[in-house]
mmCIF file of C-alpha atoms and ligand atoms in Angstrom:
data_model
loop_
_atom_site.group_PDB
_atom_site.id
_atom_site.type_symbol
_atom_site.label_atom_id
_atom_site.label_comp_id
_atom_site.label_asym_id
_atom_site.label_seq_id
_atom_site.Cartn_x
_atom_site.Cartn_y
_atom_site.Cartn_z
ATOM 1 C CA MET A 1 0.019 -0.051 0.002
ATOM 2 C CA ALA A 2 1.324 3.449 -0.872
ATOM 3 C CA ARG A 3 -0.224 6.328 0.963
ATOM 4 C CA ILE A 4 -0.604 9.476 -1.072
ATOM 5 C CA TYR A 5 0.299 13.104 0.011
ATOM 6 C CA ASN A 6 -3.119 14.731 0.551
ATOM 7 C CA PHE A 7 -3.014 18.498 0.345
ATOM 8 C CA SER A 8 -6.636 18.984 0.712
ATOM 9 C CA ALA A 9 -7.977 21.960 2.635
ATOM 10 C CA GLY A 10 -10.301 19.670 4.639
ATOM 11 C CA PRO A 11 -10.980 17.010 5.506
ATOM 12 C CA SER A 12 -7.282 16.361 5.539
ATOM 13 C CA MET A 13 -4.517 13.902 6.451
ATOM 14 C CA LEU A 14 -4.409 12.447 9.944
ATOM 15 C CA PRO A 15 -1.125 11.260 11.497
ATOM 16 C CA GLU A 16 -0.386 7.802 10.427
ATOM 17 C CA GLU A 17 0.413 6.853 13.990
ATOM 18 C CA VAL A 18 -3.083 7.848 15.048
ATOM 19 C CA LEU A 19 -4.753 5.756 12.169
ATOM 20 C CA LYS A 20 -2.567 2.731 13.189
ATOM 21 C CA THR A 21 -3.690 3.026 16.762
ATOM 22 C CA ALA A 22 -7.432 3.485 15.706
ATOM 23 C CA ALA A 23 -6.920 0.417 13.419
ATOM 24 C CA ALA A 24 -5.492 -1.675 16.254
ATOM 25 C CA GLU A 25 -8.264 -0.632 18.650
ATOM 26 C CA MET A 26 -10.952 -1.057 16.024
ATOM 27 C CA LEU A 27 -12.454 -4.389 17.153
ATOM 28 C CA GLU A 28 -11.743 -3.969 20.688
ATOM 29 C CA TYR A 29 -10.918 -0.957 22.739
ATOM 30 C CA GLY A 30 -8.809 -1.992 25.815
ATOM 31 C CA THR A 31 -10.404 -4.988 27.297
ATOM 32 C CA THR A 32 -13.935 -3.729 26.730
ATOM 33 C CA GLY A 33 -14.891 -6.294 24.110
ATOM 34 C CA GLN A 34 -16.123 -3.569 21.786
ATOM 35 C CA SER A 35 -15.097 -0.769 19.421
ATOM 36 C CA VAL A 36 -15.345 2.795 20.637
ATOM 37 C CA MET A 37 -17.904 3.275 17.831
ATOM 38 C CA GLU A 38 -20.225 0.823 19.629
ATOM 39 C CA MET A 39 -19.910 2.217 23.190
ATOM 40 C CA SER A 40 -22.573 3.819 25.166
ATOM 41 C CA HIS A 41 -21.525 7.511 25.610
ATOM 42 C CA ARG A 42 -22.884 7.006 29.224
ATOM 43 C CA SER A 43 -20.349 4.246 30.009
ATOM 44 C CA LYS A 44 -17.448 4.864 32.263
ATOM 45 C CA GLU A 45 -15.064 3.718 29.625
ATOM 46 C CA TYR A 46 -16.382 6.422 27.278
ATOM 47 C CA GLN A 47 -16.393 8.977 30.005
ATOM 48 C CA ALA A 48 -12.675 8.348 30.513
ATOM 49 C CA ILE A 49 -12.027 8.900 26.758
ATOM 50 C CA ILE A 50 -13.727 12.233 26.626
ATOM 51 C CA ASP A 51 -12.287 13.375 29.949
ATOM 52 C CA GLU A 52 -8.842 12.571 28.906
ATOM 53 C CA ALA A 53 -9.376 14.321 25.460
ATOM 54 C CA GLU A 54 -10.390 17.519 27.326
ATOM 55 C CA ALA A 55 -7.541 17.336 29.860
ATOM 56 C CA ASP A 56 -5.035 16.772 27.056
ATOM 57 C CA LEU A 57 -6.476 19.641 24.899
ATOM 58 C CA ARG A 58 -6.323 21.980 28.045
ATOM 59 C CA ASP A 59 -2.747 20.906 28.489
ATOM 60 C CA ILE A 60 -1.478 21.502 25.094
ATOM 61 C CA MET A 61 -3.285 24.716 24.485
ATOM 62 C CA ASN A 62 -2.675 25.933 28.057
ATOM 63 C CA ILE A 63 -6.376 26.714 28.428
ATOM 64 C CA PRO A 64 -7.078 28.727 31.609
ATOM 65 C CA ASP A 65 -9.565 27.360 34.172
ATOM 66 C CA ASN A 66 -12.063 30.207 33.567
ATOM 67 C CA TYR A 67 -12.653 28.753 30.177
ATOM 68 C CA SER A 68 -15.065 25.860 29.282
ATOM 69 C CA VAL A 69 -14.136 23.360 26.452
ATOM 70 C CA LEU A 70 -17.101 22.170 24.498
ATOM 71 C CA PHE A 71 -17.230 19.146 22.010
ATOM 72 C CA LEU A 72 -20.116 20.008 19.716
ATOM 73 C CA GLN A 73 -21.513 19.207 16.283
ATOM 74 C CA GLY A 74 -22.667 21.205 13.403
ATOM 75 C CA GLY A 75 -19.228 22.269 12.107
ATOM 76 C CA ALA A 76 -17.865 25.784 12.414
ATOM 77 C CA SER A 77 -20.630 27.008 10.270
ATOM 78 C CA THR A 78 -23.025 26.376 13.073
ATOM 79 C CA GLN A 79 -20.934 28.700 15.148
ATOM 80 C CA PHE A 80 -21.647 31.451 12.748
ATOM 81 C CA ALA A 81 -25.042 31.577 14.226
ATOM 82 C CA MET A 82 -24.300 30.186 17.827
ATOM 83 C CA VAL A 83 -21.876 33.039 18.529
ATOM 84 C CA PRO A 84 -24.367 35.882 17.909
ATOM 85 C CA MET A 85 -27.248 33.972 19.360
ATOM 86 C CA ASN A 86 -25.237 33.533 22.709
ATOM 87 C CA LEU A 87 -23.229 36.764 22.663
ATOM 88 C CA MET A 88 -24.944 39.420 20.832
ATOM 89 C CA THR A 89 -27.283 40.024 23.625
ATOM 90 C CA LYS A 90 -26.201 42.925 25.634
ATOM 91 C CA ASN A 91 -25.996 45.853 23.181
ATOM 92 C CA LYS A 92 -26.999 43.773 20.212
ATOM 93 C CA LYS A 93 -23.965 44.889 18.257
ATOM 94 C CA ALA A 94 -20.931 43.165 16.973
ATOM 95 C CA ASP A 95 -18.008 44.060 14.853
ATOM 96 C CA TYR A 96 -16.790 41.790 12.070
ATOM 97 C CA ILE A 97 -13.467 41.794 10.073
ATOM 98 C CA VAL A 98 -14.010 40.264 6.722
ATOM 99 C CA THR A 99 -10.840 38.545 5.534
ATOM 100 C CA GLY A 100 -12.391 35.795 3.321
ATOM 101 C CA GLN A 101 -15.422 33.789 2.538
ATOM 102 C CA TRP A 102 -15.644 32.022 5.952
ATOM 103 C CA ALA A 103 -15.330 35.459 7.779
ATOM 104 C CA LYS A 104 -18.066 36.845 5.395
ATOM 105 C CA LYS A 105 -20.381 33.929 6.015
ATOM 106 C CA ALA A 106 -19.926 34.501 9.730
ATOM 107 C CA TYR A 107 -20.842 38.148 9.388
ATOM 108 C CA LYS A 108 -23.904 37.566 7.228
ATOM 109 C CA GLU A 109 -25.269 34.999 9.575
ATOM 110 C CA ALA A 110 -24.708 37.393 12.605
ATOM 111 C CA ALA A 111 -26.523 40.163 10.635
ATOM 112 C CA ARG A 112 -29.531 37.939 10.845
ATOM 113 C CA TYR A 113 -29.635 38.295 14.711
ATOM 114 C CA GLY A 114 -28.606 41.848 15.401
ATOM 115 C CA ASN A 115 -26.509 44.815 14.385
ATOM 116 C CA ALA A 116 -23.490 43.241 12.736
ATOM 117 C CA ARG A 117 -21.044 45.757 11.197
ATOM 118 C CA VAL A 118 -18.058 45.174 8.971
ATOM 119 C CA ILE A 119 -15.266 47.427 10.351
ATOM 120 C CA ALA A 120 -12.484 46.219 7.928
ATOM 121 C CA SER A 121 -12.292 43.970 4.855
ATOM 122 C CA SER A 122 -9.565 42.768 2.413
ATOM 123 C CA GLU A 123 -12.056 41.926 -0.350
ATOM 124 C CA ASP A 124 -10.728 44.618 -2.561
ATOM 125 C CA LYS A 125 -7.581 42.547 -3.338
ATOM 126 C CA THR A 126 -9.256 39.164 -3.345
ATOM 127 C CA PHE A 127 -8.535 38.772 0.397
ATOM 128 C CA SER A 128 -4.841 38.342 -0.200
ATOM 129 C CA TYR A 129 -3.821 40.413 2.795
ATOM 130 C CA ILE A 130 -4.935 41.183 6.350
ATOM 131 C CA PRO A 131 -6.349 44.662 6.857
ATOM 132 C CA GLU A 132 -4.972 46.957 9.476
ATOM 133 C CA VAL A 133 -7.302 47.279 12.638
ATOM 134 C CA THR A 134 -6.796 49.801 15.212
ATOM 135 C CA LYS A 135 -8.545 50.075 18.609
ATOM 136 C CA ASP A 136 -10.421 53.289 17.475
ATOM 137 C CA MET A 137 -12.124 51.399 14.686
ATOM 138 C CA ILE A 138 -13.851 49.088 17.349
ATOM 139 C CA ASP A 139 -17.176 50.080 18.748
ATOM 140 C CA SER A 140 -16.601 49.928 22.560
ATOM 141 C CA GLU A 141 -20.226 48.925 22.896
ATOM 142 C CA ALA A 142 -19.886 45.893 20.627
ATOM 143 C CA ASP A 143 -20.812 42.708 22.249
ATOM 144 C CA TYR A 144 -17.779 41.164 20.605
ATOM 145 C CA VAL A 145 -15.415 41.454 17.753
ATOM 146 C CA HIS A 146 -15.128 38.494 15.304
ATOM 147 C CA ILE A 147 -12.058 37.554 13.205
ATOM 148 C CA CYS A 148 -11.171 34.414 11.185
ATOM 149 C CA MET A 149 -7.605 33.623 12.353
ATOM 150 C CA ASN A 150 -6.446 31.676 9.268
ATOM 151 C CA ASN A 151 -8.145 32.131 5.999
ATOM 152 C CA THR A 152 -8.295 28.668 4.539
ATOM 153 C CA ILE A 153 -9.300 29.565 0.928
ATOM 154 C CA TYR A 154 -6.919 32.632 0.575
ATOM 155 C CA GLY A 155 -3.927 31.484 2.605
ATOM 156 C CA THR A 156 -3.701 34.527 4.874
ATOM 157 C CA LYS A 157 -3.356 34.519 8.627
ATOM 158 C CA TRP A 158 -3.432 37.157 11.417
ATOM 159 C CA HIS A 159 0.171 37.249 12.713
ATOM 160 C CA SER A 160 -0.861 39.451 15.598
ATOM 161 C CA ILE A 161 -4.341 39.868 16.852
ATOM 162 C CA PRO A 162 -6.224 43.155 16.973
ATOM 163 C CA GLU A 163 -6.367 45.064 20.232
ATOM 164 C CA THR A 164 -10.032 45.121 21.264
ATOM 165 C CA GLY A 165 -9.740 46.377 24.865
ATOM 166 C CA ASP A 166 -12.676 45.131 26.991
ATOM 167 C CA VAL A 167 -14.607 43.937 23.953
ATOM 168 C CA PRO A 168 -14.340 40.112 23.691
ATOM 169 C CA LEU A 169 -12.500 38.821 20.723
ATOM 170 C CA VAL A 170 -14.095 35.879 19.035
ATOM 171 C CA ALA A 171 -11.969 33.848 16.589
ATOM 172 C CA ASP A 172 -12.726 31.070 14.012
ATOM 173 C CA ILE A 173 -9.569 28.925 14.178
ATOM 174 C CA SER A 174 -10.794 25.980 12.100
ATOM 175 C CA SER A 175 -7.801 25.889 9.869
ATOM 176 C CA CYS A 176 -5.018 26.762 12.386
ATOM 177 C CA ILE A 177 -6.016 25.162 15.721
ATOM 178 C CA LEU A 178 -3.018 23.308 17.221
ATOM 179 C CA SER A 179 -0.667 24.505 14.422
ATOM 180 C CA GLU A 180 1.205 26.716 16.935
ATOM 181 C CA PRO A 181 0.862 28.179 20.376
ATOM 182 C CA ILE A 182 -1.985 30.611 20.964
ATOM 183 C CA ASP A 183 -2.690 32.748 23.985
ATOM 184 C CA VAL A 184 -6.300 31.625 24.831
ATOM 185 C CA SER A 185 -6.677 34.264 27.531
ATOM 186 C CA LYS A 186 -6.645 37.009 24.739
ATOM 187 C CA PHE A 187 -10.035 35.571 23.416
ATOM 188 C CA GLY A 188 -13.680 35.487 24.529
ATOM 189 C CA VAL A 189 -14.448 32.454 22.243
ATOM 190 C CA LEU A 190 -12.319 30.212 19.962
ATOM 191 C CA TYR A 191 -14.100 27.783 17.702
ATOM 192 C CA ALA A 192 -12.912 25.206 15.164
ATOM 193 C CA GLY A 193 -14.345 22.416 13.028
ATOM 194 C CA ALA A 194 -12.091 19.298 13.587
ATOM 195 C CA GLN A 195 -11.577 18.238 10.008
ATOM 196 C CA LYS A 196 -8.586 20.362 9.161
ATOM 197 C CA ASN A 197 -6.140 19.687 12.121
ATOM 198 C CA VAL A 198 -7.843 17.544 14.722
ATOM 199 C CA ALA A 199 -10.003 14.567 13.572
ATOM 200 C CA PRO A 200 -12.316 13.417 11.003
ATOM 201 C CA ALA A 201 -15.439 15.673 10.317
ATOM 202 C CA GLY A 202 -18.299 15.751 12.746
ATOM 203 C CA LEU A 203 -16.699 17.464 15.727
ATOM 204 C CA THR A 204 -16.683 21.165 16.511
ATOM 205 C CA ILE A 205 -14.437 22.434 19.308
ATOM 206 C CA VAL A 206 -15.491 25.561 21.202
ATOM 207 C CA ILE A 207 -13.291 27.199 23.926
ATOM 208 C CA ILE A 208 -15.322 29.903 25.750
ATOM 209 C CA ARG A 209 -14.674 32.167 28.739
ATOM 210 C CA LYS A 210 -17.274 31.126 31.346
ATOM 211 C CA ASP A 211 -18.677 34.598 31.942
ATOM 212 C CA LEU A 212 -19.862 34.648 28.309
ATOM 213 C CA ILE A 213 -22.007 31.571 28.858
ATOM 214 C CA GLY A 214 -25.496 31.942 30.070
ATOM 215 C CA ASN A 215 -26.715 35.210 28.201
ATOM 216 C CA ALA A 216 -28.276 33.615 25.138
ATOM 217 C CA MET A 217 -31.225 35.140 23.403
ATOM 218 C CA ASP A 218 -34.724 33.705 24.201
ATOM 219 C CA ILE A 219 -35.221 32.317 20.677
ATOM 220 C CA THR A 220 -31.962 30.282 21.000
ATOM 221 C CA PRO A 221 -32.704 26.590 20.453
ATOM 222 C CA THR A 222 -31.707 24.461 23.418
ATOM 223 C CA MET A 223 -28.995 22.766 21.312
ATOM 224 C CA LEU A 224 -27.503 26.119 20.191
ATOM 225 C CA ASN A 225 -27.105 27.494 23.820
ATOM 226 C CA TYR A 226 -23.612 27.166 25.052
ATOM 227 C CA GLN A 227 -24.986 26.708 28.567
ATOM 228 C CA THR A 228 -26.775 23.459 27.602
ATOM 229 C CA HIS A 229 -23.375 21.878 26.723
ATOM 230 C CA ALA A 230 -21.411 23.550 29.430
ATOM 231 C CA ASP A 231 -23.787 22.332 32.149
ATOM 232 C CA ASN A 232 -23.729 18.736 30.727
ATOM 233 C CA GLY A 233 -20.028 18.217 29.901
ATOM 234 C CA SER A 234 -20.824 18.168 26.237
ATOM 235 C CA MET A 235 -23.196 15.201 26.905
ATOM 236 C CA PHE A 236 -26.600 16.856 26.771
ATOM 237 C CA ASN A 237 -27.274 14.521 23.852
ATOM 238 C CA THR A 238 -25.031 11.921 22.197
ATOM 239 C CA PRO A 239 -21.678 13.549 21.308
ATOM 240 C CA PRO A 240 -19.665 12.625 18.289
ATOM 241 C CA CYS A 241 -18.143 9.837 20.165
ATOM 242 C CA TYR A 242 -15.724 8.226 17.822
ATOM 243 C CA THR A 243 -14.473 11.665 16.386
ATOM 244 C CA ILE A 244 -13.812 12.728 20.001
ATOM 245 C CA TYR A 245 -11.854 9.501 20.499
ATOM 246 C CA ILE A 246 -9.635 10.255 17.372
ATOM 247 C CA ALA A 247 -9.227 13.881 18.439
ATOM 248 C CA GLY A 248 -7.954 12.416 21.750
ATOM 249 C CA LEU A 249 -5.387 10.340 19.959
ATOM 250 C CA VAL A 250 -4.368 13.330 17.914
ATOM 251 C CA PHE A 251 -3.754 15.317 21.161
ATOM 252 C CA LYS A 252 -1.662 12.565 22.517
ATOM 253 C CA TRP A 253 0.372 12.539 19.250
ATOM 254 C CA ILE A 254 1.048 16.306 19.658
ATOM 255 C CA LYS A 255 2.050 15.908 23.316
ATOM 256 C CA LYS A 256 4.539 13.224 22.396
ATOM 257 C CA LEU A 257 5.915 15.351 19.500
ATOM 258 C CA GLY A 258 6.658 18.019 22.284
ATOM 259 C CA GLY A 259 3.620 20.206 22.213
ATOM 260 C CA LEU A 260 2.573 23.185 20.217
ATOM 261 C CA GLU A 261 6.099 24.853 20.227
ATOM 262 C CA GLU A 262 7.508 21.787 18.468
ATOM 263 C CA MET A 263 4.418 21.595 16.153
ATOM 264 C CA LYS A 264 4.986 25.116 15.081
ATOM 265 C CA LYS A 265 8.733 24.391 14.248
ATOM 266 C CA ILE A 266 7.678 21.543 12.120
ATOM 267 C CA ASN A 267 4.934 23.645 10.314
ATOM 268 C CA VAL A 268 7.433 26.532 9.769
ATOM 269 C CA GLU A 269 9.810 24.049 8.204
ATOM 270 C CA LYS A 270 7.201 22.776 5.847
ATOM 271 C CA ALA A 271 5.725 26.149 4.828
ATOM 272 C CA SER A 272 9.221 27.603 4.420
ATOM 273 C CA LEU A 273 10.239 24.893 2.042
ATOM 274 C CA ILE A 274 7.346 25.850 -0.146
ATOM 275 C CA TYR A 275 7.332 29.566 0.198
ATOM 276 C CA ASP A 276 11.189 29.752 -0.389
ATOM 277 C CA PHE A 277 10.655 27.802 -3.522
ATOM 278 C CA LEU A 278 7.743 30.048 -4.660
ATOM 279 C CA ASP A 279 9.921 33.185 -4.049
ATOM 280 C CA SER A 280 12.711 31.797 -6.222
ATOM 281 C CA SER A 281 10.616 30.220 -8.957
ATOM 282 C CA LYS A 282 10.259 31.596 -12.424
ATOM 283 C CA LEU A 283 7.022 29.747 -13.147
ATOM 284 C CA PHE A 284 5.057 29.656 -9.841
ATOM 285 C CA LYS A 285 4.237 32.553 -7.492
ATOM 286 C CA GLY A 286 2.313 32.841 -4.246
ATOM 287 C CA THR A 287 -0.835 34.991 -4.241
ATOM 288 C CA VAL A 288 -0.460 36.404 -0.709
ATOM 289 C CA VAL A 289 1.417 39.394 0.567
ATOM 290 C CA PRO A 290 4.462 37.880 2.435
ATOM 291 C CA GLU A 291 3.586 39.445 5.810
ATOM 292 C CA ALA A 292 0.191 37.813 5.923
ATOM 293 C CA ARG A 293 1.161 34.222 4.780
ATOM 294 C CA SER A 294 -0.595 31.285 6.339
ATOM 295 C CA LEU A 295 1.479 28.358 7.764
ATOM 296 C CA MET A 296 -1.340 25.932 6.841
ATOM 297 C CA ASN A 297 -2.762 26.921 3.400
ATOM 298 C CA ILE A 298 -0.477 28.014 0.618
ATOM 299 C CA PRO A 299 -2.138 29.180 -2.726
ATOM 300 C CA PHE A 300 0.001 29.619 -5.808
ATOM 301 C CA VAL A 301 -0.422 30.308 -9.487
ATOM 302 C CA THR A 302 1.599 30.022 -12.762
ATOM 303 C CA GLY A 303 -0.496 32.825 -14.302
ATOM 304 C CA ASP A 304 -1.685 30.527 -17.071
ATOM 305 C CA SER A 305 -4.898 28.638 -16.200
ATOM 306 C CA GLU A 306 -4.141 25.822 -18.677
ATOM 307 C CA LEU A 307 -0.719 25.323 -17.095
ATOM 308 C CA ASP A 308 -2.290 25.264 -13.733
ATOM 309 C CA ALA A 309 -4.588 22.526 -14.727
ATOM 310 C CA LYS A 310 -1.784 20.511 -16.394
ATOM 311 C CA PHE A 311 0.138 20.833 -13.041
ATOM 312 C CA VAL A 312 -2.713 19.739 -10.883
ATOM 313 C CA ALA A 313 -3.234 16.694 -13.214
ATOM 314 C CA GLU A 314 0.413 15.730 -13.269
ATOM 315 C CA ALA A 315 0.753 16.242 -9.575
ATOM 316 C CA LYS A 316 -2.174 13.922 -8.903
ATOM 317 C CA LYS A 317 -0.588 11.214 -11.140
ATOM 318 C CA ALA A 318 2.759 11.512 -9.073
ATOM 319 C CA GLY A 319 0.796 10.938 -5.705
ATOM 320 C CA PHE A 320 0.140 14.676 -4.596
ATOM 321 C CA VAL A 321 -3.616 15.036 -4.545
ATOM 322 C CA ASN A 322 -6.076 17.849 -3.955
ATOM 323 C CA LEU A 323 -3.784 20.731 -5.123
ATOM 324 C CA LYS A 324 -6.498 22.501 -7.141
ATOM 325 C CA GLY A 325 -7.077 25.957 -5.763
ATOM 326 C CA HIS A 326 -10.453 27.218 -4.519
ATOM 327 C CA ARG A 327 -12.571 28.255 -7.512
ATOM 328 C CA SER A 328 -12.652 31.839 -6.359
ATOM 329 C CA VAL A 329 -8.816 32.125 -6.414
ATOM 330 C CA GLY A 330 -8.040 29.678 -9.145
ATOM 331 C CA GLY A 331 -4.601 28.135 -9.431
ATOM 332 C CA MET A 332 -3.365 25.771 -6.849
ATOM 333 C CA ARG A 333 -3.357 25.579 -3.058
ATOM 334 C CA ALA A 334 -1.231 23.290 -0.850
ATOM 335 C CA SER A 335 -2.744 22.761 2.468
ATOM 336 C CA VAL A 336 -0.038 21.535 4.792
ATOM 337 C CA TYR A 337 -1.766 20.925 8.081
ATOM 338 C CA ASN A 338 -0.129 19.219 11.138
ATOM 339 C CA ALA A 339 -0.344 15.751 9.848
ATOM 340 C CA MET A 340 1.418 16.452 6.554
ATOM 341 C CA PRO A 341 4.882 15.162 7.040
ATOM 342 C CA VAL A 342 8.052 17.409 6.226
ATOM 343 C CA GLU A 343 8.840 14.828 3.599
ATOM 344 C CA GLY A 344 5.622 15.568 1.792
ATOM 345 C CA ALA A 345 6.380 19.297 1.539
ATOM 346 C CA ARG A 346 9.968 18.387 0.403
ATOM 347 C CA LYS A 347 8.829 16.123 -2.202
ATOM 348 C CA LEU A 348 6.087 18.492 -3.481
ATOM 349 C CA VAL A 349 8.856 21.142 -4.000
ATOM 350 C CA GLU A 350 10.966 18.620 -6.008
ATOM 351 C CA PHE A 351 7.991 17.951 -8.081
ATOM 352 C CA MET A 352 7.328 21.598 -8.674
ATOM 353 C CA LYS A 353 11.024 22.145 -9.697
ATOM 354 C CA LYS A 354 10.800 19.369 -12.178
ATOM 355 C CA PHE A 355 7.584 20.704 -13.596
ATOM 356 C CA GLU A 356 9.071 24.109 -13.869
ATOM 357 C CA GLU A 357 12.123 22.833 -15.845
ATOM 358 C CA GLU A 358 9.790 20.999 -18.306
ATOM 359 C CA ASN A 359 7.412 23.802 -18.771
ATOM 360 C CA LEU A 360 9.184 27.016 -18.717
HETATM 361 C C1 PLP B 401 -13.564 24.789 6.923
HETATM 362 C C2 PLP B 401 -13.702 26.091 7.566
HETATM 363 C C3 PLP B 401 -15.076 26.386 7.917
HETATM 364 C C4 PLP B 401 -16.199 25.485 7.732
HETATM 365 O O1 PLP B 401 -16.292 24.460 8.559
HETATM 366 P P1 PLP B 401 -17.468 23.448 8.678
HETATM 367 O O2 PLP B 401 -17.093 22.786 9.857
HETATM 368 O O3 PLP B 401 -17.530 22.698 7.358
HETATM 369 O O4 PLP B 401 -18.666 24.168 8.853
HETATM 370 C C5 PLP B 401 -15.255 27.606 8.658
HETATM 371 N N1 PLP B 401 -14.171 28.443 8.845
HETATM 372 C C6 PLP B 401 -13.002 28.074 8.471
HETATM 373 C C7 PLP B 401 -11.825 29.145 8.675
HETATM 374 C C8 PLP B 401 -12.682 27.006 7.681
HETATM 375 O O5 PLP B 401 -11.472 26.669 7.391
#
């Protein structure tokens, strides 16, 4: 069997070690005589799995005690509604910074529930940069400020977060969670769909400061109220049991590697291999301003859409899959999430060099 290098923006690669552990435990978890998939979520064996997953996540992300960790469903997209329903309740105002399609979707959803305002955007240049945001741009009466930390489609990232004073900062970290250390205490809410850096699809992680829980709008469905899940240890109803188990294995894999500082070093090494090549290439070029480059998603183009298509097709044949860029940007995109080995980035660059020699 030859495993391919999968550069998909999500769902994406999982660490081979994690898949092997899951395979070994598929028929019987420990001495339970059953797979984790078959277990009651109310069993003590499963309780241990979810408790350990939360403890390990708290450990690697250094999550302070005044934050709840929630394991939910519905994807990051459900958070686009859940955040305003739970937080846009004091002054019914929120400020959004639109740095890509996900950020824009979050804004549009919030606008259905209150007075959402776009205070900065990078849409004028196809979201290829991060706009400057200063404190005076923020409404001090806003219930929160929302950003998308890493813009999966466009390959930009906030390298420093905006200063929001007492206004809670909410961030969608779907495509950068666990890629490097993050100071959780700077945020009111962090949320992420699991399928980029954590686990298979089906799990959404929410990290929320406890004082922001319990103020939801009256119309909020029970299932969309953070309080429901915080009060019940993410077990108000059946959680995505197996996905949480895999997430737990991924957390252990990161701990074993040496935590998020080490993870960052590996991610910088991978991204640098690709960016350095793009900067020196005569055929390929990156589409993002250097100071806003993402560690996780690297879009690039040749400038000729036929040549782009040829590259994507030849790369696929050579075992580098899902390199086609998002339709709104065109060209290519290499997503190099945590589980992509350094070797994958190195081999991709070798392949790009060869393609350049043959096509220039
Ligand atoms: C993938 C992604 C989403 C959408 O996540 P779903 O879990 O599919 O709802 C939202 N925001 C960002 C930044 C993403 O990368």
